[in-house]
Coordinates of C-alpha atoms in Angstrom, one line a residue:
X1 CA 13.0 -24.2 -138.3
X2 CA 14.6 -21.1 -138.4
X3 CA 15.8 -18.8 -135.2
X4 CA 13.9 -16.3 -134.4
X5 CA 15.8 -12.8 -133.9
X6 CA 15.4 -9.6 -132.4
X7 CA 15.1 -7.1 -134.5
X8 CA 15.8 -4.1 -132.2
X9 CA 19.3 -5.6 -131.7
X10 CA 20.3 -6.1 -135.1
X11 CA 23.2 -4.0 -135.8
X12 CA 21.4 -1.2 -138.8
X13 CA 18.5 -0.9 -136.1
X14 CA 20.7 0.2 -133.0
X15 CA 22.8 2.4 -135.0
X16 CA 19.7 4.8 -135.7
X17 CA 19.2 8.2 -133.7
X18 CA 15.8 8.4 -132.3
X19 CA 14.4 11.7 -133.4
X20 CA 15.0 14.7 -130.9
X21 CA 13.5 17.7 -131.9
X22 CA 13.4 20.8 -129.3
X23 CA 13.5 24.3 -129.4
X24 CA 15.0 27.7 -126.9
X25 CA 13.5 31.2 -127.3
X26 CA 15.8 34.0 -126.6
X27 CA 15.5 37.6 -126.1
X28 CA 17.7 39.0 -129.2
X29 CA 20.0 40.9 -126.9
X30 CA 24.2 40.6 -127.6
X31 CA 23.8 37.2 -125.2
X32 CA 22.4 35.2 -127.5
X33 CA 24.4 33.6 -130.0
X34 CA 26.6 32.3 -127.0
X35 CA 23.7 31.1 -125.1
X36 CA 22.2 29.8 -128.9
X37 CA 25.7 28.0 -129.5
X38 CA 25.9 25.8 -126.0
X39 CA 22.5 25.0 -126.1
X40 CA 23.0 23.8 -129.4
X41 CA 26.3 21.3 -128.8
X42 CA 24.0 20.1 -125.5
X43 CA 21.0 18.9 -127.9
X44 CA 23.3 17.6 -130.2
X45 CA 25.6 15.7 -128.2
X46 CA 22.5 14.4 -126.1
X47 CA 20.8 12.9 -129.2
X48 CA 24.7 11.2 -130.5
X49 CA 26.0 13.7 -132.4
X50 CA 29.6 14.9 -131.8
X51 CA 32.9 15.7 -132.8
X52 CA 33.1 17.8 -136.2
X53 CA 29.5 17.8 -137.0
X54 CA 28.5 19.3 -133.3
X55 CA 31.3 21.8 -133.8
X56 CA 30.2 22.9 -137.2
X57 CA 26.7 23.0 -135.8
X58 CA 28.1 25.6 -132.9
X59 CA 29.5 27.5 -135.3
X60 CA 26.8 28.2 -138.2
X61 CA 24.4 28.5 -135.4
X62 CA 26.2 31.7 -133.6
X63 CA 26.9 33.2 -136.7
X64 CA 23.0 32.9 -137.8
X65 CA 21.9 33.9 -134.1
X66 CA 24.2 37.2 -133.9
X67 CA 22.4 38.0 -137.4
X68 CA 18.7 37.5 -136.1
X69 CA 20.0 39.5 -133.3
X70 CA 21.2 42.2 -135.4
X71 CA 18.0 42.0 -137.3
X72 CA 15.2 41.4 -135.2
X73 CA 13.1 43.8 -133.9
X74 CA 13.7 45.9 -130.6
X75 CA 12.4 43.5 -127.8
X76 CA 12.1 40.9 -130.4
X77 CA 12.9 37.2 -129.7
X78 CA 14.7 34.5 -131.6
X79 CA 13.9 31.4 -131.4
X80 CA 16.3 28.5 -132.3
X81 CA 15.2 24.8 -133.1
X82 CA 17.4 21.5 -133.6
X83 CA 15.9 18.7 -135.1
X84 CA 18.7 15.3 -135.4
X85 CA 17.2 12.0 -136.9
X86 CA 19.7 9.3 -138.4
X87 CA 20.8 11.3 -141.1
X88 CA 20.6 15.1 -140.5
X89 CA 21.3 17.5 -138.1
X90 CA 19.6 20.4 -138.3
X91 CA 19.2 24.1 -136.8
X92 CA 16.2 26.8 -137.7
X93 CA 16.9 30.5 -136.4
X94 CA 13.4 32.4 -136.4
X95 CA 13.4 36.4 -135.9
X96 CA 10.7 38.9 -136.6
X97 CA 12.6 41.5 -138.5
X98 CA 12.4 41.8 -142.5
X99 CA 13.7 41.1 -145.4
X100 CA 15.9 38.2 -146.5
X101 CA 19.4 37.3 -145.6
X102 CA 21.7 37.8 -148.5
X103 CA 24.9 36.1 -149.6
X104 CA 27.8 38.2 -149.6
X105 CA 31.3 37.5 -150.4
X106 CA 33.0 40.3 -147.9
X107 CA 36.2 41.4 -149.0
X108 CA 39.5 41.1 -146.3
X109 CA 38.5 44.8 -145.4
X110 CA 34.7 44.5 -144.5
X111 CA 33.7 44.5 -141.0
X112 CA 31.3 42.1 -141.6
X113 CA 29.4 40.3 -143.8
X114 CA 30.9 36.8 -143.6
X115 CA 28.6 34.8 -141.4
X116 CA 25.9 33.3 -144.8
X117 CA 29.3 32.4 -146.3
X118 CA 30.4 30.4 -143.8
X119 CA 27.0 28.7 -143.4
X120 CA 26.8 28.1 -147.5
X121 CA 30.5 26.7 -147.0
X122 CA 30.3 24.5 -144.2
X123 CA 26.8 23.2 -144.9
X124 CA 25.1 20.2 -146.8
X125 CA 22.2 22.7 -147.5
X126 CA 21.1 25.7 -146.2
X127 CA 17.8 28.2 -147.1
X128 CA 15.7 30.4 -145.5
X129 CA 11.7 30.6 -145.3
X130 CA 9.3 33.7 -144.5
X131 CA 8.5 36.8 -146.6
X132 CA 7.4 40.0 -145.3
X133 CA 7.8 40.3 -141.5
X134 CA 9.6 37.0 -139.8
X135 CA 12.1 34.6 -141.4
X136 CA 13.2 31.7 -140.6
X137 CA 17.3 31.1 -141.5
X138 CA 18.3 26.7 -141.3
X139 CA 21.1 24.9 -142.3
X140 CA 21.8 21.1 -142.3
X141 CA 24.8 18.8 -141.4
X142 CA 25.5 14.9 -141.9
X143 CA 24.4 13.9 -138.5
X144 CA 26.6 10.8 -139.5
X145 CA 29.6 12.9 -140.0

């Protein structure tokens, strides 16, 4: 007869992420895309994800944070969420303003304007949700990576 195995200690079993999904509110006040970025590494790290991947993922999310903040509503929140299974990493930033966030490809010059174009460069997908009042900005990494 054959052995029977445990299958929780096969190697392809261990090597999966449980699921950690959690979320941080945030007054949209100048604060927040530092608070936004720590919390961030913290969730990721906690749920196996580091090195480049939780760096990239402290970096798209500051820059989409800073623009909910500049785009919410006075005394508006923002909410961020992280979501990391076996595959993917990633991070939702809600705000109540309007409109849509547009791509722009800011010349050396600009002020600003840079932030999307990092996320669409540094990301395996990115998008945003919501029409009218309230959007909802995400991007995605290899959690893997």
């Amino acid at each position: 007869m054959g052995e029977v195995r445990d299958l929780a200690s096969a190697p392809s079993v261990r090597r999966r992420r449980p699921v950690v999904s959690d979320e941080l509110v945030l007054p949209a006040e100048p604060t927040a895309p530092r608070v936004a970025r720590r919390w961030v590494m913290r969730t990721a790290a906690h749920a196996g994800v580091g090195g480049t991947t939780n760096q990239l993922a402290e970096l798209l999310t500051a820059e989409l944070v800073a623009n909910a903040v500049v785009h919410a509503p006075d005394c508006g929140d923002v909410s961020v969420r992280v979501v990391v299974d076996s595959a993917v990493l990633r991070v939702e930033v809600t705000d109540g303003g309007a409109g849509r966030p547009v791509l722009r490809h800011a010349a050396p010059s600009d002020p600003n304007g840079r932030g999307l174009a990092l996320v669409e460069a540094l990301s395996v997908s990115w998008g945003a949700t919501g029409a009218g009042i309230g959007k909802t900005v995400w991007f995605e990494l290899a959690a893997d990576a």
